[in-house]
Coordinates of C-alpha atoms in Angstrom, one line a residue:
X1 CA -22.4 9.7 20.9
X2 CA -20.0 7.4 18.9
X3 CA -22.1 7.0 16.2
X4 CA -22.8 10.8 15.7
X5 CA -19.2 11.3 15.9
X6 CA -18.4 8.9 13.5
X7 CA -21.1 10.0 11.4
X8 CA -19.6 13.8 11.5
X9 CA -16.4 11.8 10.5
X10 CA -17.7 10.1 7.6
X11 CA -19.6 14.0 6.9
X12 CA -16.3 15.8 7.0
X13 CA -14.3 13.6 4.7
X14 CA -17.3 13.0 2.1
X15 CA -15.5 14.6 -0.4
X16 CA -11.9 13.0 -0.4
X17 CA -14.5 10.2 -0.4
X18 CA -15.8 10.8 -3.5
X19 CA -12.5 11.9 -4.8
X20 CA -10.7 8.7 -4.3
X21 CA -13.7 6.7 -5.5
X22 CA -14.2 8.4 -8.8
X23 CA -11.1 7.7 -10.1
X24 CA -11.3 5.2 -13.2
X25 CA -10.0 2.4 -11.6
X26 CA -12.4 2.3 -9.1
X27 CA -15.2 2.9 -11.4
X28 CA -14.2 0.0 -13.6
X29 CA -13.9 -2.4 -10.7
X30 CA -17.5 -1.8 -9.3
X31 CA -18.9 -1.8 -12.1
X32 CA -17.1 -5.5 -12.8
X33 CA -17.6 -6.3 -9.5
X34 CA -21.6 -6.2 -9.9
X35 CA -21.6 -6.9 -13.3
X36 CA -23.4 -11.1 -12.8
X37 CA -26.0 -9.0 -10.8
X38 CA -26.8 -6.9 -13.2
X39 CA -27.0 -9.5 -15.9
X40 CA -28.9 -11.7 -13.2
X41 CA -31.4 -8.8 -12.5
X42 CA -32.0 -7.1 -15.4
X43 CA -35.5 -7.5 -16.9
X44 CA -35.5 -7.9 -20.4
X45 CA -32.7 -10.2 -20.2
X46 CA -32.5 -12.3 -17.3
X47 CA -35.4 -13.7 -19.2
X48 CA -33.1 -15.4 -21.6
X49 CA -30.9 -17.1 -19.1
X50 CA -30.5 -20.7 -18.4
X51 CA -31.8 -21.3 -14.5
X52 CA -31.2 -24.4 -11.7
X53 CA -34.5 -22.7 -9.9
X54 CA -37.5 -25.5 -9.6
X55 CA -39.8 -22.7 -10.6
X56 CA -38.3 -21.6 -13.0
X57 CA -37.2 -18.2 -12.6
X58 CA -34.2 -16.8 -14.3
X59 CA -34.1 -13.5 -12.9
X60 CA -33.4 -14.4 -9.5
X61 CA -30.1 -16.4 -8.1
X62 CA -30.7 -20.3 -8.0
X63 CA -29.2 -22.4 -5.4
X64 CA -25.9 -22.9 -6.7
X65 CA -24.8 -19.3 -7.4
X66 CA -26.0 -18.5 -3.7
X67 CA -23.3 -21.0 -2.7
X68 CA -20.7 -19.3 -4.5
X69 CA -22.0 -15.9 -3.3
X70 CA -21.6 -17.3 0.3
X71 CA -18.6 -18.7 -0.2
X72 CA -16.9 -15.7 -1.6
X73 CA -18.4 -13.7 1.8
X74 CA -16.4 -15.9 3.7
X75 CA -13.3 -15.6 2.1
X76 CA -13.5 -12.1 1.6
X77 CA -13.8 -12.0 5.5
X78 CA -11.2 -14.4 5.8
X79 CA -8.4 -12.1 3.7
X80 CA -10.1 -8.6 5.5
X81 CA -9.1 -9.7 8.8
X82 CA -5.0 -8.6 7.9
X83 CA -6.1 -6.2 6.1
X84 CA -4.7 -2.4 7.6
X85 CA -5.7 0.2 5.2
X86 CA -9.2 1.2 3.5
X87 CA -7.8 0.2 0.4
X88 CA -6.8 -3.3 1.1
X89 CA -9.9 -3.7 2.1
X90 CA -11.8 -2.6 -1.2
X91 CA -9.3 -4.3 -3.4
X92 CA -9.8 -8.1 -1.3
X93 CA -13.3 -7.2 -2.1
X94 CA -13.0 -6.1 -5.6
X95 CA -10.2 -9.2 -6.5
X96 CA -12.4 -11.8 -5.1
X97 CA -15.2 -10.6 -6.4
X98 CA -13.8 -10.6 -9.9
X99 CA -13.0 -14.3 -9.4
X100 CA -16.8 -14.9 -8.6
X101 CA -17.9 -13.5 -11.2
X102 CA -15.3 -15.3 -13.7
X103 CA -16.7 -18.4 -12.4
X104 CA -20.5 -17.4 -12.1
X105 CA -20.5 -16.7 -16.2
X106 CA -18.8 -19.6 -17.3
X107 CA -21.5 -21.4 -15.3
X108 CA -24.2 -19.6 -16.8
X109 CA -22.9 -19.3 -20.6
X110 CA -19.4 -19.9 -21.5
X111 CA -19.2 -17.0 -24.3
X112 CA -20.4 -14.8 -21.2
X113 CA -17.3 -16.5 -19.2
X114 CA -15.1 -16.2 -22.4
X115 CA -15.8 -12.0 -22.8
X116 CA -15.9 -11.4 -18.7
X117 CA -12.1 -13.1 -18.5
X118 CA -11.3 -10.9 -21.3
X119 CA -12.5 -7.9 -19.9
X120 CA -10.7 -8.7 -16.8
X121 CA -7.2 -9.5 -18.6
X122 CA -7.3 -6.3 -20.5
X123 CA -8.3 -4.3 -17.1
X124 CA -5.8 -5.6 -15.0
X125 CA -2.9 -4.8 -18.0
X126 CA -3.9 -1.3 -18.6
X127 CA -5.9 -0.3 -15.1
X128 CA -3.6 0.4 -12.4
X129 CA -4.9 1.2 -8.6
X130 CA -3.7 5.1 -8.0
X131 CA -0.6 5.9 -6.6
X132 CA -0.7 7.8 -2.9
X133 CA -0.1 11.1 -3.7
X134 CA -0.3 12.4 -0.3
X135 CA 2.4 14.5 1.9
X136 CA 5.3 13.2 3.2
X137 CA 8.9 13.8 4.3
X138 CA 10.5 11.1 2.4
X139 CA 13.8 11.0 0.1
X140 CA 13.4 8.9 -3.1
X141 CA 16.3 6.9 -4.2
X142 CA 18.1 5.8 -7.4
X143 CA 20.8 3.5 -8.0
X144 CA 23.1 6.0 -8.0
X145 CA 22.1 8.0 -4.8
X146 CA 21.3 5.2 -2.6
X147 CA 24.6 4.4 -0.9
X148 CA 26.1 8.0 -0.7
X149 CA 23.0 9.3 0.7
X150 CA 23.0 6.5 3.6
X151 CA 26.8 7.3 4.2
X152 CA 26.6 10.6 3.9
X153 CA 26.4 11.2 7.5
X154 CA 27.3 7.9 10.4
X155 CA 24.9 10.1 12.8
X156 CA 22.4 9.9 10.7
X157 CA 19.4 6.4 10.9
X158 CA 17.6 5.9 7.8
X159 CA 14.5 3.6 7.2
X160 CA 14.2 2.5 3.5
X161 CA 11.7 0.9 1.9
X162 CA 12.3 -1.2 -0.9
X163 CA 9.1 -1.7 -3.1
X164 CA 7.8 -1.9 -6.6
X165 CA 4.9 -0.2 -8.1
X166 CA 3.2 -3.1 -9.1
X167 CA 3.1 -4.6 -6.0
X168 CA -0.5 -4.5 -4.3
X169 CA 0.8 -4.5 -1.1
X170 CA 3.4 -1.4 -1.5
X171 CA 0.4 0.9 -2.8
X172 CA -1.5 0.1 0.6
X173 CA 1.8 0.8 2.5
X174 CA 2.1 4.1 0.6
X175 CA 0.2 5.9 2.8
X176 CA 1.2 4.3 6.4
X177 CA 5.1 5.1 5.4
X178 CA 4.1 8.7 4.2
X179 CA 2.1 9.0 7.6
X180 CA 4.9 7.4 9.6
X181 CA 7.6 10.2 8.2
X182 CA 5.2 13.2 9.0
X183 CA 5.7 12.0 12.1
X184 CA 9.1 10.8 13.0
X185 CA 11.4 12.8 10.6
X186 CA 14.1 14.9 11.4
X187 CA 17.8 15.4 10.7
X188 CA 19.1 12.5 12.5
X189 CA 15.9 10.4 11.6
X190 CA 15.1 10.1 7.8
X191 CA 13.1 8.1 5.5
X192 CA 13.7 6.8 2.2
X193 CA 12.2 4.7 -0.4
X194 CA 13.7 3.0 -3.4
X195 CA 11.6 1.1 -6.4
X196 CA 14.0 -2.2 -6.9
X197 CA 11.0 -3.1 -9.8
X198 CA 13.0 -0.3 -11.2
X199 CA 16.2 -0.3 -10.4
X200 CA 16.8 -4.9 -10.8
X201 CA 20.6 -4.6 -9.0
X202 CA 19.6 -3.4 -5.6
X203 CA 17.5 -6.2 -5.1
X204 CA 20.4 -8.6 -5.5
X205 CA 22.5 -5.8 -3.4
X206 CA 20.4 -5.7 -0.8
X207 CA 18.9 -9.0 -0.6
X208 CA 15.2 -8.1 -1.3
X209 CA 13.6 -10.3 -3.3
X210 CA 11.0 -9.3 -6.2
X211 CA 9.6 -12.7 -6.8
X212 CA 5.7 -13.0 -5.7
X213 CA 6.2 -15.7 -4.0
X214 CA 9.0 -14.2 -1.8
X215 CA 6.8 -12.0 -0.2
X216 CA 9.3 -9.6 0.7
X217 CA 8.2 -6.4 -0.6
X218 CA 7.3 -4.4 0.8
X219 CA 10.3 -4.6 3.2
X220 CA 11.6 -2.3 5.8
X221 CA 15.5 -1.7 6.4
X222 CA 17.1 0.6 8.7
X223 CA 20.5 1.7 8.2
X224 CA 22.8 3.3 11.1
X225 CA 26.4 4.4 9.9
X226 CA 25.6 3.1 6.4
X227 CA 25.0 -0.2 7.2
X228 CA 22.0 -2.3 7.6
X229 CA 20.5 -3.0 11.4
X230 CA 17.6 -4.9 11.2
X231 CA 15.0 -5.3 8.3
X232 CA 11.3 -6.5 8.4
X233 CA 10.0 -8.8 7.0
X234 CA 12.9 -10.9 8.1
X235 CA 13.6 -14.2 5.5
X236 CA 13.8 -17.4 6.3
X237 CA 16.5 -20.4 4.9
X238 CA 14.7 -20.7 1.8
X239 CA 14.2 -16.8 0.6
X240 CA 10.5 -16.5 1.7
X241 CA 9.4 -13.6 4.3
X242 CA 8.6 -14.5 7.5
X243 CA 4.9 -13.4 8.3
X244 CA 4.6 -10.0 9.3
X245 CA 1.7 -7.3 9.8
X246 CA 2.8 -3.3 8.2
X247 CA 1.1 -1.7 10.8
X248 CA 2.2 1.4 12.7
X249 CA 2.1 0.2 15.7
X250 CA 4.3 -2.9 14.6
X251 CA 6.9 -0.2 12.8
X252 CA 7.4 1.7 15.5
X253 CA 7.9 -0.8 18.2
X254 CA 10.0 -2.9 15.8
X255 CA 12.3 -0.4 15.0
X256 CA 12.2 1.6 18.1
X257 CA 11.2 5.0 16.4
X258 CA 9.9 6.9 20.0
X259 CA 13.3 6.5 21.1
X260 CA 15.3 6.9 17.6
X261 CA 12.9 10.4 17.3
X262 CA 14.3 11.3 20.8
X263 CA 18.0 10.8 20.2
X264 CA 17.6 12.2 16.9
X265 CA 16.2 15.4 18.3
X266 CA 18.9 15.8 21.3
X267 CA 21.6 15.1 18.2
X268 CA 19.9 18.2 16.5
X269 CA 20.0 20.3 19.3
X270 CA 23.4 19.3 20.0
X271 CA 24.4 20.7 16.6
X272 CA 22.6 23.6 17.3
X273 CA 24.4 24.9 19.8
X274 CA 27.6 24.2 18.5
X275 CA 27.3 25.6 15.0
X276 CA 26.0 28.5 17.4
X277 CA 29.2 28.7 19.2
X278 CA 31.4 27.9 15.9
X279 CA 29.3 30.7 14.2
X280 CA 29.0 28.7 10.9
X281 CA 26.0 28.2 9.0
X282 CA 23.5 25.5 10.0
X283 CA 24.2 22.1 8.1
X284 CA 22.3 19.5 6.5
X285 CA 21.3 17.6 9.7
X286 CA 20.3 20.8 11.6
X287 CA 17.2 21.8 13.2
X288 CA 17.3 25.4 11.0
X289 CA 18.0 23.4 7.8
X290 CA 15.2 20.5 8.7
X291 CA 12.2 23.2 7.1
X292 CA 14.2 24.0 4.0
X293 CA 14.9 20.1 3.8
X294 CA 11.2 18.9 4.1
X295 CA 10.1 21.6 1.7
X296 CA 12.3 20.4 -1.0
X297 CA 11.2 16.7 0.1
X298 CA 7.6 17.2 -0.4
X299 CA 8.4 18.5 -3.8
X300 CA 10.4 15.6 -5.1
X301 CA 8.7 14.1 -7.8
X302 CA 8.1 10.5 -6.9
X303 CA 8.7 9.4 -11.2
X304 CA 12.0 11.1 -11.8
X305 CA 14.5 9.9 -9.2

């Protein structure tokens, strides 16, 4: 029964499947990722390839490149086991992958090794994983917006991420954020996001380091009155982050959301009524004002903040 419902799964979403993988940058990356195997297999050339085999057979893999096959199994297995998301899984796979096959070339024929590291330099400058583009109730931040939207109201908890968009690791969190705000947004519960690759001051402002080998973004902050509560990752005495797994269920019991969501919503009700009773118009953090609010959020464009 599990397997023919996860085979109706797989079924049903075929086509997002095939959306997401026929972008170029996923093209480009299988096609580097099995490139050694096609040179390797290809009849017509692998006949012109040096070999380690005893018999002599260049078209097949000798002992030594079935060791670094092997090995790179291992430690793509290794790095998938904190993976979350489908996509950090395919982009360990396609990263180490690219290493092996750096390595493989130069053993075979170092002008092979030579073009394959070019190929690879000039994909990673100008081949960029695709940005999540998917819904969400999320306010994107500037410079100049960030600290009068967070004091804009004291009743009001935000969760901010701080990220860059040529971090790895932010592009697989895209999605889990965006899934997290579908799900926990409302007046007196927002979320926010803020590219400090972009915007250089707020990482000294807020403490968030950009350096790779900080390994703080992405990083969570939640703000309550304006100022900062708790973050995660949390840093230690010499800058770096403190190991931590971006899951959901690690966001939400961190920061608490089942019971911010449930405060939040007895603050909106609370304004509810007495905007009723005051017979003014519903403000910003109302219930009546949350639809027109997430409609203009879902709009925002996530380049011009």
């Amino acid at each position: 029964m599990a397997l023919i419902t996860g085979l109706f799964t797989f079924l049903y979403h075929l086509p997002q499947i095939y959306k997401w993988l026929l972008k170029p940058y996923y093209i480009t990356s299988v096609v580097m990722t099995v490139a050694f195997l096609v040179v390797r297999k290809t009849p017509g050339l692998c006949e012109h390839l040096a070999t380690d085999r005893e018999d002599g057979n260049s078209c097949d893999f000798d002992w030594r490149e079935v060791e670094i096959l092997m090995f790179l199994s291992a430690i793509v297995m290794m790095k998938n086991r904190r993976a979350i998301t489908l996509e950090q899984h395919i982009g360990n796979l396609f990263m180490f992958s690219k290493v092996a096959n750096v390595i493989l070339f130069f053993r075979l024929d170092i002008r092979l090794g030579i073009l394959y590291l070019a190929v690879c330099v000039a994909f990673v400058m100008t081949c960029k994983p695709p940005l999540y583009m998917g819904p969400e109730y999320i306010k994107y931040f500037s410079d100049k917006t960030i600290d009068e939207e967070l004091q804009r109201d004291s009743r009001v908890t935000w969760i901010v991420e701080f990220y860059a968009n040529w971090s790895s690791d932010c592009q697989s969190f895209a999605p889990i954020f965006a899934n997290l705000s579908l799900k926990y947004n409302c007046a007196g519960l927002r979320f926010g996001k803020v590219d400090i690759g972009r915007y250089g001051e707020l990482s000294e402002k807020y403490r968030v380091s950009t350096s790779p080998l900080a390994k703080q973004l992405p990083s969570l902050l939640l703000f309550q009155g304006g100022r900062e509560v708790m973050r995660r990752p949390m840093v230690d005495g010499k800058g770096r982050a403190v190991s931590w797994t971006f899951n959901e269920e690690n966001i939400i019991r961190e920061f608490n959301l089942n019971e911010l969501f449930q405060k939040s919503k007895k603050l909106n009700k609370s304004l509810g009524l007495k905007e009723l009773q005051d017979g003014s118009q519903p403000e910003e953090g109302s219930d009546e004002a949350q639809e027109t609010d997430n409609a203009e959020q879902q709009t925002e464009s996530k380049k011009d903040q």
